[in-house]
CSV table of C-alpha atoms and ligand atoms in Angstrom, one decimal:
chain,number,residue,atom,x,y,z
A,197,UNK,CA,-131.0,-8.7,-10.4
A,198,UNK,CA,-131.5,-7.2,-13.8
A,199,UNK,CA,-129.6,-5.6,-16.7
A,200,UNK,CA,-130.6,-2.3,-18.1
A,201,UNK,CA,-129.8,-1.2,-21.7
A,202,UNK,CA,-129.8,2.5,-22.7
A,203,UNK,CA,-128.3,3.9,-25.9
A,204,UNK,CA,-129.1,7.6,-25.9
A,205,UNK,CA,-130.0,9.0,-29.3
A,206,UNK,CA,-128.8,5.9,-31.2
A,207,UNK,CA,-131.9,3.8,-31.5
A,208,UNK,CA,-131.0,0.5,-30.0
A,209,UNK,CA,-133.7,-1.8,-31.4
A,210,UNK,CA,-131.1,-3.9,-33.1
A,211,UNK,CA,-129.8,-5.0,-29.7
A,212,UNK,CA,-132.9,-6.6,-28.4
A,213,UNK,CA,-132.6,-10.0,-30.1
A,214,UNK,CA,-128.8,-10.4,-29.8
A,215,UNK,CA,-128.8,-9.6,-26.1
A,216,UNK,CA,-131.7,-11.9,-25.4
A,217,UNK,CA,-130.0,-14.7,-27.4
A,218,UNK,CA,-126.6,-14.2,-25.7
A,219,UNK,CA,-128.2,-14.1,-22.2
A,220,UNK,CA,-131.4,-16.1,-22.2
A,221,UNK,CA,-131.5,-16.5,-18.5
A,222,UNK,CA,-131.0,-12.8,-17.7
A,223,UNK,CA,-133.8,-10.2,-16.9
A,224,UNK,CA,-132.8,-7.6,-19.6
A,225,UNK,CA,-134.7,-4.3,-19.5
A,226,UNK,CA,-134.7,-1.7,-22.3
A,227,UNK,CA,-134.9,2.0,-21.4
A,228,UNK,CA,-137.4,3.5,-20.6
A,229,UNK,CA,-138.9,0.2,-19.1
A,230,UNK,CA,-136.6,0.2,-16.0
A,231,UNK,CA,-139.0,-1.3,-13.5
A,232,UNK,CA,-137.6,-1.1,-10.0
A,233,UNK,CA,-134.3,0.8,-10.3
A,234,UNK,CA,-133.0,-1.1,-7.2
A,235,UNK,CA,-133.1,-4.3,-9.2
A,236,UNK,CA,-130.6,-3.1,-11.8
A,237,UNK,CA,-127.0,-4.3,-11.1
A,238,UNK,CA,-125.5,-3.8,-14.6
A,239,UNK,CA,-126.1,-1.0,-17.1
A,240,UNK,CA,-125.2,-1.4,-20.8
A,241,UNK,CA,-124.9,2.2,-22.1
A,242,UNK,CA,-124.0,4.6,-24.8
A,243,UNK,CA,-123.9,8.3,-23.9
A,244,UNK,CA,-126.0,8.0,-20.8
A,245,UNK,CA,-127.3,11.4,-19.6
A,246,UNK,CA,-125.2,12.9,-16.8
A,247,UNK,CA,-126.4,11.9,-13.4
A,248,UNK,CA,-128.6,9.1,-14.6
A,249,UNK,CA,-126.4,6.2,-13.6
A,250,UNK,CA,-126.3,7.5,-10.1
A,251,UNK,CA,-130.1,6.9,-9.8
A,252,UNK,CA,-129.5,3.1,-10.0
A,253,UNK,CA,-128.7,2.4,-6.3
A,254,UNK,CA,-127.4,-1.2,-6.6
A,255,UNK,CA,-125.3,-0.8,-9.8
A,256,UNK,CA,-122.3,-3.2,-9.8
A,257,UNK,CA,-121.0,-2.6,-13.4
A,258,UNK,CA,-121.3,-0.2,-16.3
A,259,UNK,CA,-120.7,-1.7,-19.7
A,260,UNK,CA,-119.9,0.5,-22.6
A,261,UNK,CA,-121.6,-0.3,-25.9
A,262,UNK,CA,-118.5,1.0,-27.6
A,263,UNK,CA,-114.7,0.9,-27.3
A,264,UNK,CA,-114.5,4.5,-26.1
A,265,UNK,CA,-115.6,5.3,-22.5
A,266,UNK,CA,-115.4,9.1,-22.7
A,267,UNK,CA,-119.2,9.1,-23.2
A,268,UNK,CA,-119.5,7.7,-19.7
A,269,UNK,CA,-116.7,9.5,-18.0
A,270,UNK,CA,-118.0,12.9,-19.0
A,271,UNK,CA,-120.7,12.3,-16.3
A,272,UNK,CA,-119.4,14.2,-13.3
A,273,UNK,CA,-121.9,12.4,-11.0
A,274,UNK,CA,-120.9,8.9,-11.8
A,275,UNK,CA,-121.5,6.4,-8.9
A,276,UNK,CA,-118.2,6.0,-7.1
A,277,UNK,CA,-116.3,2.7,-7.3
A,278,UNK,CA,-118.6,1.1,-9.9
A,279,UNK,CA,-116.3,-0.6,-12.5
A,280,UNK,CA,-116.6,0.6,-16.1
A,281,UNK,CA,-116.0,-2.0,-18.8
A,282,UNK,CA,-114.9,-1.0,-22.3
A,283,UNK,CA,-115.9,-3.0,-25.3
A,284,UNK,CA,-113.0,-5.0,-26.7
A,285,UNK,CA,-114.6,-6.8,-29.7
A,286,UNK,CA,-112.6,-8.6,-32.5
A,287,UNK,CA,-115.4,-7.7,-34.9
A,288,UNK,CA,-114.9,-4.0,-34.2
A,289,UNK,CA,-111.1,-4.4,-34.7
A,290,UNK,CA,-111.8,-6.0,-38.1
A,291,UNK,CA,-114.2,-3.2,-39.1
A,292,UNK,CA,-111.8,-0.5,-37.9
A,293,UNK,CA,-108.9,-2.0,-39.8
A,294,UNK,CA,-110.9,-2.1,-43.0
A,295,UNK,CA,-111.7,1.5,-42.7
A,296,UNK,CA,-108.2,2.6,-41.7
A,297,UNK,CA,-106.7,0.6,-44.6
A,298,UNK,CA,-109.2,2.2,-47.0
A,299,UNK,CA,-108.3,5.7,-45.8
A,300,UNK,CA,-104.6,5.2,-45.7
A,301,UNK,CA,-104.6,3.8,-49.2
A,302,UNK,CA,-106.8,6.8,-50.3
A,303,UNK,CA,-104.1,9.2,-49.1
A,304,UNK,CA,-101.2,7.0,-50.2
A,305,UNK,CA,-102.6,6.7,-53.8
A,306,UNK,CA,-103.6,10.5,-53.9
A,307,UNK,CA,-107.3,9.6,-54.3
A,308,UNK,CA,-108.2,13.0,-52.9
A,309,UNK,CA,-106.4,14.6,-55.8
A,310,UNK,CA,-107.8,12.3,-58.4
A,311,UNK,CA,-111.4,12.8,-57.1
A,312,UNK,CA,-110.8,16.6,-57.4
A,313,UNK,CA,-109.4,16.2,-60.9
A,314,UNK,CA,-112.4,14.2,-62.0
A,315,UNK,CA,-114.7,17.0,-60.9
A,316,UNK,CA,-112.6,19.4,-63.0
A,317,UNK,CA,-112.1,16.9,-65.9
A,318,UNK,CA,-108.3,17.1,-65.5
A,319,UNK,CA,-106.2,14.2,-66.8
A,320,UNK,CA,-102.9,14.2,-64.8
A,321,UNK,CA,-100.9,11.5,-63.1
A,322,UNK,CA,-99.1,11.9,-59.8
A,323,UNK,CA,-96.1,10.1,-58.3
A,324,UNK,CA,-96.7,6.6,-57.3
A,325,UNK,CA,-94.5,5.7,-54.3
A,326,UNK,CA,-94.7,2.1,-53.0
A,327,UNK,CA,-96.2,1.4,-49.6
A,328,UNK,CA,-92.8,0.6,-48.2
A,329,UNK,CA,-91.8,4.1,-49.0
A,330,UNK,CA,-94.6,5.6,-47.0
A,331,UNK,CA,-94.3,6.1,-43.3
A,332,UNK,CA,-97.5,5.6,-41.3
A,333,UNK,CA,-97.8,6.8,-37.7
A,334,UNK,CA,-100.5,5.4,-35.4
A,335,UNK,CA,-101.3,7.6,-32.4
A,336,UNK,CA,-102.7,5.0,-30.0
A,337,UNK,CA,-101.2,1.6,-30.4
A,338,UNK,CA,-103.9,-0.2,-28.4
A,339,UNK,CA,-106.4,-2.8,-29.4
A,340,UNK,CA,-107.5,-1.1,-32.6
A,341,UNK,CA,-104.2,0.6,-33.4
A,342,UNK,CA,-102.3,-2.7,-33.3
A,343,UNK,CA,-104.8,-4.5,-35.4
A,344,UNK,CA,-104.8,-1.8,-38.1
A,345,UNK,CA,-101.0,-1.4,-37.9
A,346,UNK,CA,-100.5,-5.1,-38.6
A,347,UNK,CA,-102.7,-5.0,-41.6
A,348,UNK,CA,-100.9,-1.9,-42.9
A,349,UNK,CA,-97.6,-3.7,-42.3
A,350,UNK,CA,-98.8,-6.7,-44.4
A,351,UNK,CA,-99.4,-4.2,-47.2
A,352,UNK,CA,-95.8,-3.2,-46.9
A,353,UNK,CA,-96.1,0.2,-45.2
A,354,UNK,CA,-93.4,1.4,-42.8
A,355,UNK,CA,-95.5,1.6,-39.6
A,356,UNK,CA,-94.8,3.1,-36.2
A,357,UNK,CA,-97.1,3.6,-33.2
A,358,UNK,CA,-97.2,5.9,-30.2
A,359,UNK,CA,-98.6,4.9,-26.9
A,360,UNK,CA,-98.2,5.7,-23.2
A,361,UNK,CA,-96.2,2.5,-22.5
A,362,UNK,CA,-93.6,0.9,-24.8
A,363,UNK,CA,-94.9,-1.8,-27.1
A,364,UNK,CA,-93.4,-4.8,-28.7
A,365,UNK,CA,-95.4,-5.5,-31.8
A,366,UNK,CA,-93.6,-7.3,-34.6
A,367,UNK,CA,-92.3,-4.9,-37.3
A,368,UNK,CA,-94.0,-1.9,-35.8
A,369,UNK,CA,-91.7,0.7,-34.3
A,370,UNK,CA,-92.8,1.8,-30.8
A,371,UNK,CA,-92.6,5.4,-29.6
A,372,UNK,CA,-93.8,6.0,-26.0
A,373,UNK,CA,-94.8,9.1,-24.0
A,374,UNK,CA,-94.7,12.8,-24.7
A,375,UNK,CA,-90.9,12.8,-24.8
A,376,UNK,CA,-91.0,10.7,-28.0
A,377,UNK,CA,-94.0,12.4,-29.7
A,378,UNK,CA,-92.0,14.9,-31.7
A,379,UNK,CA,-89.7,12.3,-33.2
A,380,UNK,CA,-92.7,10.1,-33.9
A,381,UNK,CA,-94.5,12.9,-35.8
A,382,UNK,CA,-91.3,13.9,-37.7
A,383,UNK,CA,-91.2,10.4,-39.3
A,384,UNK,CA,-94.9,10.2,-40.2
A,385,UNK,CA,-96.3,10.8,-43.7
A,386,UNK,CA,-99.8,9.6,-42.9
A,387,UNK,CA,-101.0,10.1,-39.3
A,388,UNK,CA,-103.7,7.8,-38.0
A,389,UNK,CA,-105.5,8.7,-34.7
A,390,UNK,CA,-106.8,5.9,-32.6
A,391,UNK,CA,-106.4,7.3,-29.1
A,392,UNK,CA,-109.0,7.4,-26.4
A,393,UNK,CA,-110.2,10.8,-25.4
A,394,UNK,CA,-108.8,11.7,-22.0
A,395,UNK,CA,-107.6,14.8,-20.2
A,396,UNK,CA,-104.1,14.0,-21.7
A,397,UNK,CA,-105.2,13.5,-25.3
A,398,UNK,CA,-107.8,16.3,-25.6
A,399,UNK,CA,-106.5,18.8,-28.1
A,400,UNK,CA,-103.3,16.8,-28.6
A,401,UNK,CA,-103.0,17.6,-32.3
A,402,UNK,CA,-102.6,21.4,-32.1
A,403,UNK,CA,-100.7,23.8,-34.4
A,404,UNK,CA,-97.4,23.0,-32.7
A,405,UNK,CA,-97.8,19.2,-33.2
A,406,UNK,CA,-99.1,19.6,-36.7
A,407,UNK,CA,-96.0,21.6,-37.5
A,408,UNK,CA,-93.8,18.7,-36.4
A,409,UNK,CA,-95.3,16.5,-39.2
A,410,UNK,CA,-93.3,16.6,-42.5
A,411,UNK,CA,-94.8,19.0,-45.1
A,412,UNK,CA,-97.5,17.3,-47.1
A,413,UNK,CA,-98.5,14.8,-44.4
A,414,UNK,CA,-102.0,13.4,-44.4
A,415,UNK,CA,-104.3,12.8,-41.4
A,416,UNK,CA,-106.8,10.1,-40.7
A,417,UNK,CA,-108.9,10.6,-37.5
A,418,UNK,CA,-111.0,7.7,-36.3
A,419,UNK,CA,-110.7,8.5,-32.6
A,420,UNK,CA,-112.5,11.5,-31.3
A,421,UNK,CA,-113.1,15.0,-32.8
A,422,UNK,CA,-111.6,16.7,-29.7
A,423,UNK,CA,-108.2,15.1,-30.3
A,424,UNK,CA,-107.6,17.7,-33.1
A,425,UNK,CA,-107.8,21.4,-33.0
A,426,UNK,CA,-110.0,22.2,-36.0
A,427,UNK,CA,-108.7,25.7,-36.6
A,428,UNK,CA,-105.1,24.4,-36.6
A,429,UNK,CA,-106.0,21.6,-39.1
A,430,UNK,CA,-107.8,24.1,-41.4
A,431,UNK,CA,-104.8,26.5,-41.3
A,432,UNK,CA,-102.4,23.6,-42.0
A,433,UNK,CA,-104.6,22.5,-44.9
A,434,UNK,CA,-104.7,26.0,-46.2
A,435,UNK,CA,-100.9,26.4,-46.2
A,436,UNK,CA,-100.4,23.0,-47.7
A,437,UNK,CA,-98.5,21.7,-44.7
A,438,UNK,CA,-101.2,19.1,-44.4
A,439,UNK,CA,-102.1,17.7,-47.8
A,440,UNK,CA,-105.5,16.1,-46.8
A,441,UNK,CA,-107.5,15.0,-43.8
A,442,UNK,CA,-110.0,12.1,-43.6
A,443,UNK,CA,-112.2,12.7,-40.6
A,444,UNK,CA,-114.8,10.3,-39.1
A,445,UNK,CA,-115.3,12.0,-35.8
A,446,UNK,CA,-115.9,15.7,-34.8
A,447,UNK,CA,-116.1,18.0,-31.9
A,448,UNK,CA,-119.9,18.3,-32.5
A,449,UNK,CA,-121.8,15.4,-34.0
A,450,UNK,CA,-123.6,15.4,-36.3
A,451,UNK,CA,-121.1,17.8,-38.0
A,452,UNK,CA,-123.1,21.1,-38.3
A,453,UNK,CA,-124.1,21.8,-41.9
A,454,UNK,CA,-122.2,25.1,-41.9
A,455,UNK,CA,-118.9,23.5,-40.9
A,456,UNK,CA,-116.0,24.2,-43.3
A,457,UNK,CA,-115.0,20.5,-43.3
A,458,UNK,CA,-118.1,19.6,-45.4
A,459,UNK,CA,-117.1,21.5,-48.5
A,460,UNK,CA,-113.3,21.6,-48.0
A,461,UNK,CA,-111.7,20.2,-51.2
A,462,UNK,CA,-109.0,18.4,-49.2
A,463,UNK,CA,-111.2,16.9,-46.4
A,464,UNK,CA,-113.1,13.7,-46.6
A,465,UNK,CA,-115.9,13.5,-44.0
A,466,UNK,CA,-117.7,10.3,-42.8
A,467,UNK,CA,-120.4,10.2,-40.1
A,468,UNK,CA,-118.7,8.5,-37.2
A,469,UNK,CA,-119.0,5.3,-39.2
A,470,UNK,CA,-115.5,3.8,-39.1
A,471,UNK,CA,-116.4,0.9,-36.9
A,472,UNK,CA,-119.9,0.8,-35.5
A,473,UNK,CA,-120.4,-1.7,-32.7
A,474,UNK,CA,-121.8,-5.0,-34.0
A,475,UNK,CA,-124.7,-5.9,-31.7
A,476,UNK,CA,-124.3,-9.6,-32.3
A,477,UNK,CA,-120.7,-10.0,-31.4
A,478,UNK,CA,-120.8,-7.4,-28.6
A,479,UNK,CA,-123.8,-9.1,-27.0
A,480,UNK,CA,-121.7,-12.3,-26.7
A,481,UNK,CA,-118.8,-10.4,-25.2
A,482,UNK,CA,-121.0,-8.6,-22.7
A,483,UNK,CA,-122.6,-11.9,-21.7
A,484,UNK,CA,-119.2,-13.0,-20.5
A,485,UNK,CA,-118.8,-9.8,-18.4
A,486,UNK,CA,-122.2,-10.4,-16.9
A,487,UNK,CA,-121.3,-14.1,-16.2
A,488,UNK,CA,-118.1,-12.9,-14.4
A,489,UNK,CA,-120.1,-10.3,-12.4
A,490,UNK,CA,-122.6,-13.0,-11.3
A,491,UNK,CA,-119.9,-15.5,-10.3
A,492,UNK,CA,-117.7,-13.0,-8.6
A,493,UNK,CA,-114.9,-13.6,-11.1
A,494,UNK,CA,-112.5,-10.8,-12.0
A,495,UNK,CA,-113.9,-8.3,-14.5
A,496,UNK,CA,-111.7,-7.9,-17.6
A,497,UNK,CA,-111.3,-4.8,-19.9
A,498,UNK,CA,-111.9,-2.5,-16.9
A,499,UNK,CA,-111.2,1.2,-17.3
A,500,UNK,CA,-108.2,1.9,-15.2
A,501,UNK,CA,-109.2,4.5,-12.6
A,502,UNK,CA,-107.3,7.7,-13.2
A,503,UNK,CA,-106.3,7.1,-16.8
A,504,UNK,CA,-109.6,7.8,-18.5
A,505,UNK,CA,-109.5,4.7,-20.7
B,111,NDP,P1,-107.2,1.0,-26.3
B,111,NDP,O1,-107.4,1.4,-24.9
B,111,NDP,O2,-107.0,-0.4,-26.6
B,111,NDP,O3,-105.9,1.7,-26.9
B,111,NDP,C1,-105.6,3.1,-26.6
B,111,NDP,C2,-104.2,3.3,-26.9
B,111,NDP,O4,-103.9,4.7,-26.7
B,111,NDP,C3,-103.2,2.6,-26.1
B,111,NDP,O5,-102.1,2.2,-26.8
B,111,NDP,C4,-102.7,3.6,-25.1
B,111,NDP,O6,-101.4,3.5,-24.5
B,111,NDP,C5,-102.8,4.9,-25.9
B,111,NDP,N1,-102.9,6.1,-25.1
B,111,NDP,C6,-103.8,6.4,-24.2
B,111,NDP,N2,-103.5,7.6,-23.6
B,111,NDP,C7,-102.3,8.0,-24.1
B,111,NDP,C8,-101.5,9.1,-23.9
B,111,NDP,N3,-101.8,10.0,-23.0
B,111,NDP,N4,-100.3,9.1,-24.5
B,111,NDP,C9,-99.9,8.1,-25.4
B,111,NDP,N5,-100.7,7.1,-25.7
B,111,NDP,C10,-101.9,7.0,-25.0
B,111,NDP,O7,-108.4,1.6,-27.2
B,111,NDP,P2,-109.0,1.1,-28.5
B,111,NDP,O8,-107.9,0.8,-29.5
B,111,NDP,O9,-110.0,0.0,-28.2
B,111,NDP,O10,-109.9,2.3,-29.0
B,111,NDP,C11,-109.3,3.6,-29.3
B,111,NDP,C12,-110.3,4.6,-29.5
B,111,NDP,O11,-110.9,4.5,-30.8
B,111,NDP,C13,-111.5,4.6,-28.6
B,111,NDP,O12,-111.3,5.2,-27.4
B,111,NDP,C14,-112.5,5.4,-29.4
B,111,NDP,O13,-112.4,6.8,-29.1
B,111,NDP,C15,-112.1,5.2,-30.9
B,111,NDP,N6,-113.1,4.5,-31.6
B,111,NDP,C16,-113.7,5.1,-32.7
B,111,NDP,C17,-114.6,4.4,-33.4
B,111,NDP,C18,-115.2,5.0,-34.6
B,111,NDP,O14,-116.1,4.4,-35.2
B,111,NDP,N7,-114.8,6.1,-35.1
B,111,NDP,C19,-115.0,3.0,-33.1
B,111,NDP,C20,-114.3,2.4,-32.0
B,111,NDP,C21,-113.4,3.2,-31.3
B,111,NDP,P3,-101.0,2.2,-23.6
B,111,NDP,O15,-101.2,1.0,-24.5
B,111,NDP,O16,-99.7,2.4,-23.2
B,111,NDP,O17,-102.0,2.2,-22.5
B,112,OXD,C1,-116.7,3.6,-30.1
B,112,OXD,C2,-117.2,4.4,-31.2
B,112,OXD,O1,-116.1,4.2,-29.1
B,112,OXD,O2,-118.0,3.8,-32.0
B,112,OXD,O3,-116.9,2.4,-30.1
B,112,OXD,O4,-116.8,5.6,-31.3
């Protein structure tokens, strides 16, 4: 049996050496060198074209090259019953935490204002609340959200998280389910999005939910562009209800050149670069999944059917 690697539109050359080093005994093929499709039992993918996975008749596992699996689940012709494995990589959690801390501190210390003032040669100081006086709300208190939340706690921030199930994370208040979303938003000065994109979270941050944040709240989106309704965010920025937004992910990527986010004075844009997968550590993690597959052991980090993550 053989593994097939395919990363649509993202290059992929940097994976060849780490994958071969992590799995020296495996027959690893790199798209488009598929060979006999019937020999492929595991596909390592990022944004596979719709319908393509179904052309591999003996597929036993689909491994995501990233933490999110929405790029796989958007395929309406996925082969039935084949487990999908998300990437849970401590190196990615570290990278994401660095980025989240950077952006939360940027909003906390009014860096968007100071950057604008520098452009205008304006010398003016703003209030300087301490971290413990700033309430951070993490939408999605999962692998990445917990890791980032703990780092923010260690800086002194007042951190809460929202998830589907109740969490018990030291010093992080847990809010669970839609019933508690409004009270979670009402106590959030800086909102961090780290949710998976699913039918339930698509468009979650709409005008109603934005209005539930305190006036002047900031937003950091490292999850997916479709979690937020762009028009609602732009309106809330225009009225001052939202003071600033740091956005790493967008409905359409690359962000089209004409999009208002690019030039908005209170929006910081980054090119889906919060936490790129590290091919070296991810290859080692994937080798464990392949070993489990070959030995018949239980696969871990499986996407739960029906939840979308
Ligand atoms: P996890 O699956 O570990 O965590 C997801 C969290 O979201 C869980 O706490 C889960 O709740 C919660 N959640 C899911 N659905 C709902 C819902 N309907 N209501 C409330 N809470 C919900 O994912 P990760 O932390 O590994 O990754 C999160 C996302 O980050 C990825 O899916 C991806 O989109 C994004 N990402 C972005 C990157 C970037 O560079 N910008 C890099 C890597 C990831 P529960 O715990 O109860 O299940
Ligand atoms: C991911 C991402 O899901 O990079 O890993 O967006």
